[in-house]
Coordinates of C-alpha atoms in Angstrom, one line a residue:
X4 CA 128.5 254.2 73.8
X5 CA 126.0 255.9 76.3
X6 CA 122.5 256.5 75.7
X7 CA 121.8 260.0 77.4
X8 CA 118.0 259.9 78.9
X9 CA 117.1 263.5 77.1
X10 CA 118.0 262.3 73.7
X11 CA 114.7 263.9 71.1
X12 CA 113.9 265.6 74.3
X13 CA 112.8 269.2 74.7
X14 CA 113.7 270.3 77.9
X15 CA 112.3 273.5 79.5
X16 CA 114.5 275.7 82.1
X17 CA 112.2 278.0 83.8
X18 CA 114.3 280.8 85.4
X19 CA 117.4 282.1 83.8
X20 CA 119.6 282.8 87.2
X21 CA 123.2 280.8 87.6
X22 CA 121.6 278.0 88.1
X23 CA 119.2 277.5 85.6
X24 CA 121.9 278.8 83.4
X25 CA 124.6 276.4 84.5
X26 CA 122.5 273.5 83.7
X27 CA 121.4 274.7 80.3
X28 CA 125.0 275.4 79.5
X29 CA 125.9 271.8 80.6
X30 CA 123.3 270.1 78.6
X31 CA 124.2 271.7 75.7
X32 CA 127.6 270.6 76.1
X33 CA 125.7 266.8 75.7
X34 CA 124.1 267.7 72.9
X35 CA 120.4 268.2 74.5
X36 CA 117.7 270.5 73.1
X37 CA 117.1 273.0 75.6
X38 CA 115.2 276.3 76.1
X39 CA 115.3 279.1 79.0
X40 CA 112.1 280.8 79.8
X41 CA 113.3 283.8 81.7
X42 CA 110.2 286.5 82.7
X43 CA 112.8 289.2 82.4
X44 CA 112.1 291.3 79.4
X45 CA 115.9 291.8 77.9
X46 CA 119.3 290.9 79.7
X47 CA 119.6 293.9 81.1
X48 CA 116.0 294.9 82.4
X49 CA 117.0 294.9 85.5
X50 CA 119.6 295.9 88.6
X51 CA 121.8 292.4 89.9
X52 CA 121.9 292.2 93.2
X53 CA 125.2 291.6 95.7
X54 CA 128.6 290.5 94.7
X55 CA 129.0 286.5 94.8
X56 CA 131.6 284.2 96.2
X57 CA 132.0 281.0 94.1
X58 CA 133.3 278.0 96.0
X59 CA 135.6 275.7 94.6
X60 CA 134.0 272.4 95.9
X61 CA 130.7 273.5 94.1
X62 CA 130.3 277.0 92.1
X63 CA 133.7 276.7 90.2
X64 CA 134.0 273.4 90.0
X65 CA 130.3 273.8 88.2
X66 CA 132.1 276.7 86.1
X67 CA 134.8 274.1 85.2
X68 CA 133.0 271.7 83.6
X69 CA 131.2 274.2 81.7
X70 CA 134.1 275.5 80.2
X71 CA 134.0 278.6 81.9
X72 CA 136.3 278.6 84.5
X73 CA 139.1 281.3 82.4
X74 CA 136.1 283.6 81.9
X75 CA 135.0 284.0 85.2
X76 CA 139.0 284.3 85.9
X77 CA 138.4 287.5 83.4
X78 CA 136.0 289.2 85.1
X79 CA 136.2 287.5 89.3
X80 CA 137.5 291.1 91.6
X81 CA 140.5 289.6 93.0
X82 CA 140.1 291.1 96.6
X83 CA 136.7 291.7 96.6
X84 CA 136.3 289.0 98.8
X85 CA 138.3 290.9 101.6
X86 CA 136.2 291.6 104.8
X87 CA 136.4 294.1 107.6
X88 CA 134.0 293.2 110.5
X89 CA 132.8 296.3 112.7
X90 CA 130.9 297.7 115.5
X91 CA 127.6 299.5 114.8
X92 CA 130.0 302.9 115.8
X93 CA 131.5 301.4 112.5
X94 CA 135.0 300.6 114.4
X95 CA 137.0 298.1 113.0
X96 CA 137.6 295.4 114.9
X97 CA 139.3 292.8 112.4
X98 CA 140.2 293.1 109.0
X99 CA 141.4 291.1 106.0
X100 CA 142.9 293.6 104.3
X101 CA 145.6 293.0 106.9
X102 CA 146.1 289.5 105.9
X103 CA 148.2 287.8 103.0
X104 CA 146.6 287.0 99.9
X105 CA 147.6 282.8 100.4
X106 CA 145.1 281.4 98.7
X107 CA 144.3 281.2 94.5
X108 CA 142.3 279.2 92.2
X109 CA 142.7 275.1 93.4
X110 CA 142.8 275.7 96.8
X111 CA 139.6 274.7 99.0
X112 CA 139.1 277.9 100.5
X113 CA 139.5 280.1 98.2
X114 CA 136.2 282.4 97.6
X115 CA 137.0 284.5 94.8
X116 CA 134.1 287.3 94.1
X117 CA 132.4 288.4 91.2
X118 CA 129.4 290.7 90.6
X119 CA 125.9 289.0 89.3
X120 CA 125.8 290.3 86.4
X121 CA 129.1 289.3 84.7
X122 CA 128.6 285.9 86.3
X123 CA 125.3 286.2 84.7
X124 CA 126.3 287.3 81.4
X125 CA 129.2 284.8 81.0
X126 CA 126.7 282.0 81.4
X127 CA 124.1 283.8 78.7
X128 CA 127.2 284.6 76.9
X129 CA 128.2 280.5 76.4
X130 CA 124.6 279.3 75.2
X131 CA 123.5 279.1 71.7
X132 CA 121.4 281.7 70.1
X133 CA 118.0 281.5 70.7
X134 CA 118.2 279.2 74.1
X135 CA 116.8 282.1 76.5
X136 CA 113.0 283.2 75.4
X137 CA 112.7 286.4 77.4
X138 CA 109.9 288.1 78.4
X139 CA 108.6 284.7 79.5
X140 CA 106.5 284.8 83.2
X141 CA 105.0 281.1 83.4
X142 CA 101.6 281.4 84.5
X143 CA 100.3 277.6 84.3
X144 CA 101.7 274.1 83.6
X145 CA 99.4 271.2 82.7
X146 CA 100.4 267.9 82.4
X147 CA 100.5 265.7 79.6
X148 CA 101.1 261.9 78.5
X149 CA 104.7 262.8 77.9
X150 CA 105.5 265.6 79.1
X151 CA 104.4 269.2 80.3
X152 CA 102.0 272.0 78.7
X153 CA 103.3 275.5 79.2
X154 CA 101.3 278.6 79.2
X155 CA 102.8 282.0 79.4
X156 CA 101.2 285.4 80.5
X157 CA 101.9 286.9 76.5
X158 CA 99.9 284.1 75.2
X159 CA 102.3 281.6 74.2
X160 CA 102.5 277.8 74.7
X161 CA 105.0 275.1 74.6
X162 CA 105.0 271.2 74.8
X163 CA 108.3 270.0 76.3
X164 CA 109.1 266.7 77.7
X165 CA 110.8 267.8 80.8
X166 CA 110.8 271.3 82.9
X167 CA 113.4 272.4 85.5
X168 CA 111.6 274.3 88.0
X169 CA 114.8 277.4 88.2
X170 CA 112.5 280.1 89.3
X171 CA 113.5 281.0 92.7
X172 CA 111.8 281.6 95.9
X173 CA 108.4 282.1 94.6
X174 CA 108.6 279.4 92.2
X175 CA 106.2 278.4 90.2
X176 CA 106.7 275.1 89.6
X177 CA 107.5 274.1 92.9
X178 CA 103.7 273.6 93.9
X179 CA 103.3 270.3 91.1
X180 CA 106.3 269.2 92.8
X181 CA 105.6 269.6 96.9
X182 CA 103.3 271.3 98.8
X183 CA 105.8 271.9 101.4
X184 CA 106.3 275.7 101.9
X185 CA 108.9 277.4 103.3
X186 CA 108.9 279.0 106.9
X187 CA 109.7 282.2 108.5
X188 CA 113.1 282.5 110.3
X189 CA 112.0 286.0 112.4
X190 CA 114.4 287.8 110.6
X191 CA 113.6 290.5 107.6
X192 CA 116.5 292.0 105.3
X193 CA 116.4 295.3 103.9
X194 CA 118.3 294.9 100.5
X195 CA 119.8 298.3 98.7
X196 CA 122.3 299.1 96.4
X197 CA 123.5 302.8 96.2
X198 CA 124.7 304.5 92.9
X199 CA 127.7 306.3 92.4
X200 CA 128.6 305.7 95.6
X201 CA 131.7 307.5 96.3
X202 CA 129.3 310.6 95.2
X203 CA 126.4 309.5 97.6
X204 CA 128.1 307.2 100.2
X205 CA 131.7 308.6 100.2
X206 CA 132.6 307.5 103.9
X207 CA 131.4 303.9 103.3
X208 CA 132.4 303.7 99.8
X209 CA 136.0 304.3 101.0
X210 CA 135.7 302.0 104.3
X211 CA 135.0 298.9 101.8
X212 CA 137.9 299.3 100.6
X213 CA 136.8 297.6 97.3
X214 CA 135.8 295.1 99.7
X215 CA 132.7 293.8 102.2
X216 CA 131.9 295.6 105.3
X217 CA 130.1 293.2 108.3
X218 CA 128.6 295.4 110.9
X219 CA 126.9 293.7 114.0
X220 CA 125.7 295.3 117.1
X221 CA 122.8 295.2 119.3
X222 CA 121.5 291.9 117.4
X223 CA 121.0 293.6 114.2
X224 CA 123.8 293.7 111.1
X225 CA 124.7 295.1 107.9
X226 CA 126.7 293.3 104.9
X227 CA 127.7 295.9 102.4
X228 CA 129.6 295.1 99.3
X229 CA 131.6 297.1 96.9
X230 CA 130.7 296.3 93.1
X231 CA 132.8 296.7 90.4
X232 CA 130.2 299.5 88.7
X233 CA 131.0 301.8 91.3
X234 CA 127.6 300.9 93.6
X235 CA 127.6 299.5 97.1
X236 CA 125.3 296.9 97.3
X237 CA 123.8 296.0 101.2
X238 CA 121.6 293.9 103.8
X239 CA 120.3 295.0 106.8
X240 CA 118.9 292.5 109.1
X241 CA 117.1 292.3 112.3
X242 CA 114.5 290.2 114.5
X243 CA 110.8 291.0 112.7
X244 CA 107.2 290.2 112.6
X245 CA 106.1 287.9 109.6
X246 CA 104.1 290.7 108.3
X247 CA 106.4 293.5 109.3
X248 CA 107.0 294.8 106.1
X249 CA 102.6 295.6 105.6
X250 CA 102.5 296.5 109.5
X251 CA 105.4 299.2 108.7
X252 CA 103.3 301.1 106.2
X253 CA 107.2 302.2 105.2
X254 CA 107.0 302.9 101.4
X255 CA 109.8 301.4 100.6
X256 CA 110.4 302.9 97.3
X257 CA 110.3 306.2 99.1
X258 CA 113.6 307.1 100.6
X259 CA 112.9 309.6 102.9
X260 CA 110.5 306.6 104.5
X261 CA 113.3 304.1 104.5
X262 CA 115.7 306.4 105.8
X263 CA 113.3 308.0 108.2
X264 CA 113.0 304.1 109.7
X265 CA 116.5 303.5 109.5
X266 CA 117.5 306.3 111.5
X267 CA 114.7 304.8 113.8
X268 CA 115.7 301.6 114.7
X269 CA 119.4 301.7 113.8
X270 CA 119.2 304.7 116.0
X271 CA 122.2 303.9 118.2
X272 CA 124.5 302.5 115.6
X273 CA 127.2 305.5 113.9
X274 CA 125.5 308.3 111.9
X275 CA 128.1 307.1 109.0
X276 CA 125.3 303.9 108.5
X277 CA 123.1 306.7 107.2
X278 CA 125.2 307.3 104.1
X279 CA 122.8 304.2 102.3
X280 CA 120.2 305.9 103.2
X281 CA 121.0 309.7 102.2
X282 CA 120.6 309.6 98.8
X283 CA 117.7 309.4 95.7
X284 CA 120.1 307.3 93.7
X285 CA 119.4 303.9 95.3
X286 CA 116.7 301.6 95.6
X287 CA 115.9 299.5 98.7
X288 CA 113.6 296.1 98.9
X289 CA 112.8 294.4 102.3
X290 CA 113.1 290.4 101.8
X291 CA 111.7 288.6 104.8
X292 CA 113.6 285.7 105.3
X293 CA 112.3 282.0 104.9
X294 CA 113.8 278.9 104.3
X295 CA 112.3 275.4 103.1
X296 CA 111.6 272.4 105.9
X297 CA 115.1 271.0 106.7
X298 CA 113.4 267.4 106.6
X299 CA 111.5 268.4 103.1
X300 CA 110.6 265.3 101.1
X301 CA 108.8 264.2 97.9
X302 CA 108.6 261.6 95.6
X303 CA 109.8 262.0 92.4
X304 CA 108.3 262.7 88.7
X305 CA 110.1 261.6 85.4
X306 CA 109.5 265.0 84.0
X307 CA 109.4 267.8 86.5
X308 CA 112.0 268.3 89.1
X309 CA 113.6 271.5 90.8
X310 CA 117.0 273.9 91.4
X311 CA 118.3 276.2 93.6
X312 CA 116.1 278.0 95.9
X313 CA 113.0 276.7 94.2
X314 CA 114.3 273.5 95.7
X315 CA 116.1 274.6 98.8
X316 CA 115.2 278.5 100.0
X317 CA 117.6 279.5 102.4
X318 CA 118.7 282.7 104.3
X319 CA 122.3 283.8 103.1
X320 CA 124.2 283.4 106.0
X321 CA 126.3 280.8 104.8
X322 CA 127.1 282.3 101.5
X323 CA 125.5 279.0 99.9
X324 CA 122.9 279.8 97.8
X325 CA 124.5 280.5 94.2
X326 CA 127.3 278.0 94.9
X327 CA 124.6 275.0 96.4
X328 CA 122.2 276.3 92.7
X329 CA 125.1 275.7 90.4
X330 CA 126.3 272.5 92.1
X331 CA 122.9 271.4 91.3
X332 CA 122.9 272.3 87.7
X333 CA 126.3 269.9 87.4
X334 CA 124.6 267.1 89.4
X335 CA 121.6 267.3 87.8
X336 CA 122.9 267.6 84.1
X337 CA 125.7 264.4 85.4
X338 CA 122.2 262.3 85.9
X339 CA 120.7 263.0 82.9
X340 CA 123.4 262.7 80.9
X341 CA 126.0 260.0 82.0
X342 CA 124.7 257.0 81.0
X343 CA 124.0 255.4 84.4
X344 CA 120.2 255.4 85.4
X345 CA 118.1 253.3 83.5
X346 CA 114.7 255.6 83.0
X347 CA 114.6 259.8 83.7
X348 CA 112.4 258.6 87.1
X349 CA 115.5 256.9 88.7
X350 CA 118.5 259.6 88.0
X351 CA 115.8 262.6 88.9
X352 CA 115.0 260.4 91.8
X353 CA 118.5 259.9 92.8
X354 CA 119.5 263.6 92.2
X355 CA 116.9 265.0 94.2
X356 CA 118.1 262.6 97.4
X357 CA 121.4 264.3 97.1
X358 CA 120.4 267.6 96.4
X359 CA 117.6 267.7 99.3
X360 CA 120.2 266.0 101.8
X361 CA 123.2 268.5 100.8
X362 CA 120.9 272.0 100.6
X363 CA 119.2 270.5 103.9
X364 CA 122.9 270.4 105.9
X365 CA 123.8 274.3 104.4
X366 CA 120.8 275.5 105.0
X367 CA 121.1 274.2 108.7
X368 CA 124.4 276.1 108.7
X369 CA 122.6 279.2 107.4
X370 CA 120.1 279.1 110.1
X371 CA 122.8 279.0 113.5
X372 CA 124.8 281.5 111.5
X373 CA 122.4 283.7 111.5
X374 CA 121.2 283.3 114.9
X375 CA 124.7 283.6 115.9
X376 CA 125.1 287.0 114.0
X377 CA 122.2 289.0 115.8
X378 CA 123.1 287.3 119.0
X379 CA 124.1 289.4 121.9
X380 CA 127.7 287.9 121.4
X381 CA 127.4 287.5 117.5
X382 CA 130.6 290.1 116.9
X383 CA 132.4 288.1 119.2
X384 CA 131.4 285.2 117.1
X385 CA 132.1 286.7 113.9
X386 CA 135.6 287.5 114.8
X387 CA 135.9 284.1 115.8
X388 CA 134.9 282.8 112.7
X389 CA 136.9 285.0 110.5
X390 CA 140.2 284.6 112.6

């Protein structure tokens, strides 16, 4: 019988996103004593961002072996992943709602779509009572002769024996595992999401069709995607400053401000663009874009390691992040648990090869599409891509 390496272990998840999530769900499944710190004060505290395409080679076949595959199937938006690619005068110029629905669940290309927060509640929804400890924002971790200390802004501590470091682009357990930092790409996003949209964004809200717009002209772009709670979720992009966001002086929780820039420097793309911009009922958050070294390297620790974009930060142009997060979580949990590394120092150290070699390629592929996109030629290249 195999001897799984976290046996009368307490293991510590920090971040309770898909992928932190994933792997807490698949360690249960083993048997392991795990806990989710999560600095969110309830499950619902806050707004979920964009819809999500799972992949099969990676997000669903991560929701597989969890167990989970027919309750995503219950709440995925069959055609949500449908795309029509436009101009910035918001003329179509290719469209998927055109196109035959070929593909279903098994086949390698299929991307079906689900919101954030029924992915994420499915995942909270499988764990055992008690697993997630909310209102949890790590402020410190000292080590110890077997394991980790963990101090938390209310005041509580924790021993555990090993932490996941699931905590996202400002991690905070990254910095005991590499001092590598991420760099700028010279892009910044403008994320939003619009309530009630076809109230406050009727034009766009129909154009979706339930679906994704792409926009690209004059090397700039919007992605905007219909959510199942009636919202539009969206990115803008275009070429910035590092510190463009404090050089703006744009209050970004001001509309009037973000729509008074918008109208600025989207100033020759179709007045119908505006529509995210028009109304109180939204929220907008600019997110300059970075991404980790693509040769990033460490050694590793028998009781620390990392996930997702704590590990591997990477712009979201090649629809990787969730899906490259969640494969992690089944790699990761396969190390610990199958039987095949002798001490937790050799399958962390052999997980973390993988997992820095495989978010290294996508996020390689991330960085050219991008590029691509706010190229002078990137609709040209889009439709090339998509056809």
């Amino acid at each position: 019988m195999k001897t799984m390496l976290v046996t009368n272990k307490k293991i510590a998840i920090i971040g309770g996103g898909p992928g932190g999530l994933t792997l807490a769900r698949l360690l249960q499944q083993q048997g392991a004593e795990v806990t989710v710190y999560e600095r969110d004060s309830t499950r619902d505290a806050r707004q979920q961002g964009a819809t999500l395409d799972l992949h099969e080679e990676s997000g669903l076949r991560a929701l597989s072996a969890a167990g989970l595959l027919n309750a995503f199937r219950a709440h995925y938006r069959p055609g949500a992943d449908k795309i029509r690619l436009l101009d910035g005068q918001a003329t179509i110029v290719y469209d998927q709602h055109q196109q035959p629905d070929a593909l279903t669940f098994g086949d390698a290309h299929f991307r079906p779509e689900i919101d954030r927060g029924p992915l994420r509640d499915l995942l909270i929804d499988s764990l055992a009572p008690g697993t997630i400890v909310w209102n949890s924002q790590l402020q410190e971790l000292t080590p110890t002769p077997n394991g980790w200390q963990l101090y938390f802004a209310d005041g509580c501590t924790n021993h555990v024996h090993l932490v996941i470091g699931a905590d996202g682009a400002n991690s905070q357990v990254r910095p005991l595992v590499t001092s590598l930092r991420p760099f700028f790409t010279g892009y910044t996003v403008v994320e939003g999401n619009v309530y009630d949209a076809a109230r406050h964004a009727p034009g766009l809200w129909k154009l979706t069709k339930s679906g994704k717009l792409f926009a690209l002209g004059g090397e700039k772009s919007i992605i905007v995607s219909a959510k199942g709670d009636g919202s539009l979720s969206f990115y803008t992009c275009q070429r910035t400053t590092e510190n463009w966001v404090q050089a703006s002086g744009i209050d970004f929780q001001s509309p009037p401000q973000v729509a008074a820039w918008f109208a600025r420097d989207f100033a020759a793309w179709s007045p119908l663009w505006r529509e995210l911009f028009a109304t109180n009922h939204a929220y907008y958050v600019p997110r300059p874009q970075y991404c980790m070294p693509l040769d990033q390297d460490w050694p590793a620790q028998p009781t620390l390691t990392l996930l997702g974009d704590a590990a591997h930060l990477m712009p979201p142009y090649a629809g990787e992040g969730v899906n490259m997060a969640m494969l992690d979580a089944l790699e990761l949990s396969h190390c610990l648990t199958n039987g095949q590394f002798p001490t937790l120092l050799a399958a962390i150290s052999h997980y973390e090869t993988a997992m820095r070699r495989r978010g290294s390629e996508v996020a390689a592929i991330s960085i050219e599409s991008m590029e691509e996109i706010h190229s002078p030629n990137g609709l040209a290249w889009m439709r090339q891509v998509m056809e």
